[in-house]
Coordinates of C-alpha atoms in Angstrom, one line a residue:
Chain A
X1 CA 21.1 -13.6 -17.9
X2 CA 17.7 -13.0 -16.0
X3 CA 15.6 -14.7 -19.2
X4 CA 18.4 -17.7 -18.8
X5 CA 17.7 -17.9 -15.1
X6 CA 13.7 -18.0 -15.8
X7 CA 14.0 -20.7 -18.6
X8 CA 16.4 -22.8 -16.6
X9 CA 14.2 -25.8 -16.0
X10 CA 16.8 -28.0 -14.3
X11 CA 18.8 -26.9 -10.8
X12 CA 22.3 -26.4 -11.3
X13 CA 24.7 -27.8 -8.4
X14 CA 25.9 -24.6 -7.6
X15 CA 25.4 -20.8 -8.4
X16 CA 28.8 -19.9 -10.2
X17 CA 30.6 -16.7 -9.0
X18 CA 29.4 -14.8 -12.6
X19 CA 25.8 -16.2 -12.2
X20 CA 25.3 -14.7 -9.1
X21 CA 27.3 -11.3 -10.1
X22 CA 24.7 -10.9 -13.0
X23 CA 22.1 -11.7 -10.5
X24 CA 22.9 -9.0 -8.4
X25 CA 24.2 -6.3 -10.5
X26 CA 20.5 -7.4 -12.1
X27 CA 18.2 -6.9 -9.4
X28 CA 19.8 -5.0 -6.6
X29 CA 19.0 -1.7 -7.4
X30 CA 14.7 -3.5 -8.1
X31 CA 15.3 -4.8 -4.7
X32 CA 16.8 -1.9 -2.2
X33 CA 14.0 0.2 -3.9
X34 CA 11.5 -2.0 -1.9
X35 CA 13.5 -2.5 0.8
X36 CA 13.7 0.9 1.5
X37 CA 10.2 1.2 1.2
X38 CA 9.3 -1.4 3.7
X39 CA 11.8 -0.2 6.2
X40 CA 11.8 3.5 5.6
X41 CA 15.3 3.9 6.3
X42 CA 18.7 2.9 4.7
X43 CA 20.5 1.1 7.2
X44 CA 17.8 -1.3 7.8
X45 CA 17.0 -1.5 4.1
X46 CA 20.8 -2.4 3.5
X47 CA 20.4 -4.9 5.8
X48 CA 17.4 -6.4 4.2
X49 CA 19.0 -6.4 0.7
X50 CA 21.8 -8.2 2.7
X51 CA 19.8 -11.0 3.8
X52 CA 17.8 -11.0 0.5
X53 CA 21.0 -11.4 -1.4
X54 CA 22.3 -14.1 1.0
X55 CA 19.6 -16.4 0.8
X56 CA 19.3 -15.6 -2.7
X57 CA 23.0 -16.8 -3.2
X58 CA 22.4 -20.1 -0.9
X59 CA 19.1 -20.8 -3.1
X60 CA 20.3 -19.8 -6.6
X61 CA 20.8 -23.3 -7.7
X62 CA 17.0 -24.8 -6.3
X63 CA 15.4 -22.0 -8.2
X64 CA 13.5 -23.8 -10.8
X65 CA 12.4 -21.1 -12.8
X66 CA 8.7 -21.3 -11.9
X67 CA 8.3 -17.6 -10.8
X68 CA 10.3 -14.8 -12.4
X69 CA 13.1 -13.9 -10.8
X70 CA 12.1 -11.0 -9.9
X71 CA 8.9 -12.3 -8.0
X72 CA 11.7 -15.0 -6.4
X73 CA 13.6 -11.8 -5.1
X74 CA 10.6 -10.3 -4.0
X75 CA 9.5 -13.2 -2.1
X76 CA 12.9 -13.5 -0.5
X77 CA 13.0 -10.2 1.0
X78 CA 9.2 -10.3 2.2
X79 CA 10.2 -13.0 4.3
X80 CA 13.4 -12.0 5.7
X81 CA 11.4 -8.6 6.4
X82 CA 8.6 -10.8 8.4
X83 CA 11.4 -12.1 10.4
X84 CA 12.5 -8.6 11.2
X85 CA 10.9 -7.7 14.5
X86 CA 11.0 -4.5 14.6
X87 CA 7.9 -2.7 16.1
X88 CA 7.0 0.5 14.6
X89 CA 6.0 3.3 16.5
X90 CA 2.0 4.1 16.5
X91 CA 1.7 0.5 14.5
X92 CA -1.9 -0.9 15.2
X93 CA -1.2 -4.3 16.9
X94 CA -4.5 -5.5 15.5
X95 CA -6.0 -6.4 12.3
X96 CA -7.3 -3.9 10.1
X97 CA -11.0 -4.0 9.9
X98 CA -13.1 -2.4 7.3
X99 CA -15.5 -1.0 10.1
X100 CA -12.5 0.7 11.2
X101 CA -12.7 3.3 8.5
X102 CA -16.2 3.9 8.3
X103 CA -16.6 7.4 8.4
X104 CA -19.0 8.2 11.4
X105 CA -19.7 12.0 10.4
X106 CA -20.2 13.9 7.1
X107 CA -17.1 16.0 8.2
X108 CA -15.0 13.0 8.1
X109 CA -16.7 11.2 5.0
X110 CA -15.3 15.1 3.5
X111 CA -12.2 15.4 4.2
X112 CA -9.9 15.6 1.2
X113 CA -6.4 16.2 0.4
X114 CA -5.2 19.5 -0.6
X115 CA -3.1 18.9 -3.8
X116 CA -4.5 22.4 -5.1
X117 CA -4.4 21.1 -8.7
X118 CA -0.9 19.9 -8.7
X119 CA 0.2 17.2 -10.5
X120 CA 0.9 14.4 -8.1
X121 CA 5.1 14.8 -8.9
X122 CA 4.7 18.3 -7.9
X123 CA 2.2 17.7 -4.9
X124 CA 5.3 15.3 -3.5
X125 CA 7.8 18.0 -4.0
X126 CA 6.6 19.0 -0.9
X127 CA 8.3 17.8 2.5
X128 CA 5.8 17.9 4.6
X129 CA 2.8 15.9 2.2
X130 CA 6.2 13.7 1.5
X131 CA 6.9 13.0 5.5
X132 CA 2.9 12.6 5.8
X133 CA 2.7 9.9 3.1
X134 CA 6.0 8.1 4.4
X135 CA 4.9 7.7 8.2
X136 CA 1.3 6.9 6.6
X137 CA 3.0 3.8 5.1
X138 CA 5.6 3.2 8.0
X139 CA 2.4 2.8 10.7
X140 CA 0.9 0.3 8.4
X141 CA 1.0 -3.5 9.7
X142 CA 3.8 -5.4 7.6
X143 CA 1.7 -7.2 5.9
X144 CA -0.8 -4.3 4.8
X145 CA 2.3 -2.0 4.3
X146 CA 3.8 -5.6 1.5
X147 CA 0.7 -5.5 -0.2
X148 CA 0.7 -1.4 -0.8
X149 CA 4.1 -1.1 -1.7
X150 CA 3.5 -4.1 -3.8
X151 CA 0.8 -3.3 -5.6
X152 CA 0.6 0.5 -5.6
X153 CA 4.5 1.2 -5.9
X154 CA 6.0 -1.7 -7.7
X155 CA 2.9 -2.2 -9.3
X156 CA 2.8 -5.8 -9.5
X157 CA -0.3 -7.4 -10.2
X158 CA -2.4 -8.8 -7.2
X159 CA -1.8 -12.2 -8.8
X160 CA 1.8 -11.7 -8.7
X161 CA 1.7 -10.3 -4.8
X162 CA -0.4 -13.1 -3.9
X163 CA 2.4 -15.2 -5.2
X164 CA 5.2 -13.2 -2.9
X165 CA 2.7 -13.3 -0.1
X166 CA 1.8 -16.7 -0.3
X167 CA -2.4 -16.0 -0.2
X168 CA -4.5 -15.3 -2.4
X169 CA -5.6 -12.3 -4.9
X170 CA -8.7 -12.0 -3.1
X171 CA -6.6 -12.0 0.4
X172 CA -4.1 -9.9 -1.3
X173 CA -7.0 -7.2 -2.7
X174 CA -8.7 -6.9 1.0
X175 CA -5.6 -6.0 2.3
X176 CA -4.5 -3.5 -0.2
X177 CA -8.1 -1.7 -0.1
X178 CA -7.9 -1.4 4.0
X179 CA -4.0 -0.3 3.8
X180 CA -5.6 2.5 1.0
X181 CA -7.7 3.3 3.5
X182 CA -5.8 3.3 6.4
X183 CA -3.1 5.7 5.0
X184 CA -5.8 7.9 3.6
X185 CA -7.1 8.6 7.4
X186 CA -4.0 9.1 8.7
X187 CA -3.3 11.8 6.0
X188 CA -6.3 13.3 7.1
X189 CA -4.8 13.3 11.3
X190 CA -2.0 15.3 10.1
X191 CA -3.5 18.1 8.6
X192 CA -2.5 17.0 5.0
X193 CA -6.0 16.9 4.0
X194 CA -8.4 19.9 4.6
X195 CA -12.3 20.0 5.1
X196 CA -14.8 20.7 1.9
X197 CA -14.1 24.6 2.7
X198 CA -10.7 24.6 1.3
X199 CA -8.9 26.4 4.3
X200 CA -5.3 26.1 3.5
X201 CA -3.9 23.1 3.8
X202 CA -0.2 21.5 4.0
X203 CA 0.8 22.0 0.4
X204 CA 1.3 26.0 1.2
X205 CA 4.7 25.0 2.2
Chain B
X1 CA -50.2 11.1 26.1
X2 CA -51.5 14.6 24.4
X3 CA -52.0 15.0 20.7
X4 CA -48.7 17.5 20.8
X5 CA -46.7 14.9 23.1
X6 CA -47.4 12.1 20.0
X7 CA -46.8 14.9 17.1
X8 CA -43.6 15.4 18.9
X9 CA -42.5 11.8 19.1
X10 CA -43.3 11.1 15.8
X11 CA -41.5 13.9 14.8
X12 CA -37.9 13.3 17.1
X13 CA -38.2 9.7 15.1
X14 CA -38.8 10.5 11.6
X15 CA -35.7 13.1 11.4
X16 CA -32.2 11.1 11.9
X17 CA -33.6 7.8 10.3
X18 CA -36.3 8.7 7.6
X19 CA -36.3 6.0 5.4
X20 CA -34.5 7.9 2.4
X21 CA -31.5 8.3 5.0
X22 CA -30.9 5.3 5.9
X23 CA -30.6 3.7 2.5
X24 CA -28.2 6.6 1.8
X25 CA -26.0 5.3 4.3
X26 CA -26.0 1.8 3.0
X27 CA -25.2 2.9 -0.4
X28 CA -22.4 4.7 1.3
X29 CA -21.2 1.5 2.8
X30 CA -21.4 -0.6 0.4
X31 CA -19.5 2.1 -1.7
X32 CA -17.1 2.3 0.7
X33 CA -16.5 -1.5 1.1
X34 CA -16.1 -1.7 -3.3
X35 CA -13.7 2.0 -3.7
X36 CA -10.2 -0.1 -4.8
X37 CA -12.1 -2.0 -7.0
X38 CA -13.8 0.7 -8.4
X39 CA -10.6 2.9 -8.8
X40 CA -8.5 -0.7 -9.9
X41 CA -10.6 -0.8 -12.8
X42 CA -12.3 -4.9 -11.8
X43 CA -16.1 -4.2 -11.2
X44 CA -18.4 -4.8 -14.0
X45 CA -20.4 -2.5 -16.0
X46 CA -23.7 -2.2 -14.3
X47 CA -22.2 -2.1 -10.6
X48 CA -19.7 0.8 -12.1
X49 CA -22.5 2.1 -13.1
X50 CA -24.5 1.7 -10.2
X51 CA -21.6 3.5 -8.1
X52 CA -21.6 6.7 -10.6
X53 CA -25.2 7.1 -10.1
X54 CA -24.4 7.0 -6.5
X55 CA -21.8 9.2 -6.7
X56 CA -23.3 12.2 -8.6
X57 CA -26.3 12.0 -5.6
X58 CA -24.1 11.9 -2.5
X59 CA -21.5 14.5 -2.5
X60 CA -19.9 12.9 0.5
X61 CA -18.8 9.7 -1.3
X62 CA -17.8 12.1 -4.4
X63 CA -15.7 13.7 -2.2
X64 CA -14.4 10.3 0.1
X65 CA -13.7 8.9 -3.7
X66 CA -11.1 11.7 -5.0
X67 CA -9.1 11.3 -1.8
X68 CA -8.7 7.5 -2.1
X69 CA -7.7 8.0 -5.3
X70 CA -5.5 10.8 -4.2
X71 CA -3.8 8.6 -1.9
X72 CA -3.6 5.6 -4.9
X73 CA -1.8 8.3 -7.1
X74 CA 0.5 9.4 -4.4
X75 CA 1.8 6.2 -3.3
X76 CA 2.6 5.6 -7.5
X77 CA 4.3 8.7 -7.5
X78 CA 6.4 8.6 -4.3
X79 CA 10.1 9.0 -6.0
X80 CA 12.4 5.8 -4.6
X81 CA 15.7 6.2 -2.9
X82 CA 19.0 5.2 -5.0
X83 CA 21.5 2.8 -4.2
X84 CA 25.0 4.6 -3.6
X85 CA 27.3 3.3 -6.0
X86 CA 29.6 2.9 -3.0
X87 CA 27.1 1.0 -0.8
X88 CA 26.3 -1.7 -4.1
X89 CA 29.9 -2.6 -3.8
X90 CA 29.8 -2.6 -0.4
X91 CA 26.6 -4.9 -0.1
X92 CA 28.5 -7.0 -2.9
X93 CA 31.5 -7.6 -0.7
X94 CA 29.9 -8.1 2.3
X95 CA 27.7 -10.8 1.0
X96 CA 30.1 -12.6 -0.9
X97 CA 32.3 -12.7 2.3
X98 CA 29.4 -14.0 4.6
X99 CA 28.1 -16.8 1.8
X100 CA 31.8 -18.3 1.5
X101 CA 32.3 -17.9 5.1
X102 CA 32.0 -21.3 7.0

């Protein structure tokens, strides 16, 4: 059903009741994943998949087929997420600049996160580095937290989130280097990450 | 101004920004300013290079690099959160019922 929807070259009149069931059952899981990733928390990420869905039901029959559906979906809930105004709390009201994260001392050019060797699936077993990464990402600006979860969680391609995000890959590869940044220092406030001397940090749960 | 007054002043200037200082730190920044790129992979050959030769000099930006890429590998790994089965029918419903309402 989703490779008929991306080769459909001509709008239908109207999404049938089965075309939009397959559409769903399809994508819904692809899209409360990211949803709850934007959001953070289910009731607003059932909400977004809501709206997604909705306007996803009410366009069905203009999409041309262009994108892939998926990228459609994205682009869908990105937007009905920008109209969301919800204010997040500690969210920078300004734009991220890259002077911003210039360390200004050797101690903070150091500082590291303490994984002590684990493998990245163990190293998130633990709640606290898990919390520490989440509010990280949650603090982020909308559009710097899009492009991370974009890129470094659905793993799209720059070229494909520049399509969801309507700029470009350059645009959408300064954005995802200062949210990278941005979440890496606030690891660092929360005594995630340790100084060069390896005093214990918050893995030793 | 004394011999020892000059030696002195010379001396309070040469230390924080000798010249081999200060182009460390614009290595630094223009490492900082390229790190995605260099952990995504996109730079070419001689500027990867450039930034390895960097990086085995400056133990700072050694260190900065592994916790950018720390963070990159994190975000990749962060599990997702599942859809109940009860709240995809729900969803369903609800959505069906508000795109036919009028």
């Amino acid at each position: 059903m989703a490779t008929a929807l991306k080769n459909r070259a001509q709008p239908l009149p109207a999404p049938g009741p089965n075309e939009f069931d397959t559409l769903y059952r399809d994508h819904v899981d692809l899209i409360y994943r990211y949803a709850h990733r934007l959001c953070g928390e289910t009731e607003a990420a059932k909400d977004l998949v809501q709206e997604t869905f909705l306007n996803a039901y009410r366009g069905l029959k203009n999409f041309r087929g262009d994108a892939r559906i998926s990228t459609w979906l994205y682009t869908i809930a990105s937007r009905a997420c920008m109209r969301m105004r919800r204010k997040r709390k500690g969210e920078p009201k300004h734009e991220l600049s890259l002077d911003e994260f210039v360390p200004r001392s050797e101690g903070e050019f150091r500082l590291q996160i303490s994984t002590e060797g684990l493998s990245p699936e163990a190293a998130l077993q633990n709640k606290e580095l898990r919390q520490a990464l989440d509010q990280a990402i949650n603090k982020l600006p909308k559009k710097y937290r899009m492009v991370l979860i974009l890129c470094d969680m659905e793993e799209l391609s720059a070229k494909e989130v520049g399509t969801i995000m309507g700029v470009n890959e350059r645009a959408v590869k300064s954005r995802l280097h200062r949210a990278r940044l941005f979440v890496r220092r606030e690891l660092s406030a929360r005594g995630i990450i340790d100084n060069n001397d390896h005093k214990p940090g918050g893995l030793r749960a | 101004m004394t011999t020892k007054k000059v030696a002195m002043t010379k001396k309070k200037q040469a230390t924080p920004s000798s010249p081999r200082h200060r182009a460390g730190q614009r290595h630094c920044l223009k490492l900082l300013r390229q790190l995605s790129a260099y952990i995504d992979d996109e730079l070419s050959s001689d500027i990867c290079e450039e930034i390895r030769r960097h990086l085995g000099d400056c133990p700072n930006c050694e260190v900065f690099i592994v916790s950018l890429r720390q963070t990159v590998v994190l975000c990749r790994h962060r599990p997702a959160h599942p859809l109940k089965s009860a709240d995809r029918m729900a969803l369903h419903r609800a959505i069906l019922k508000k795109a036919n309402a009028k």
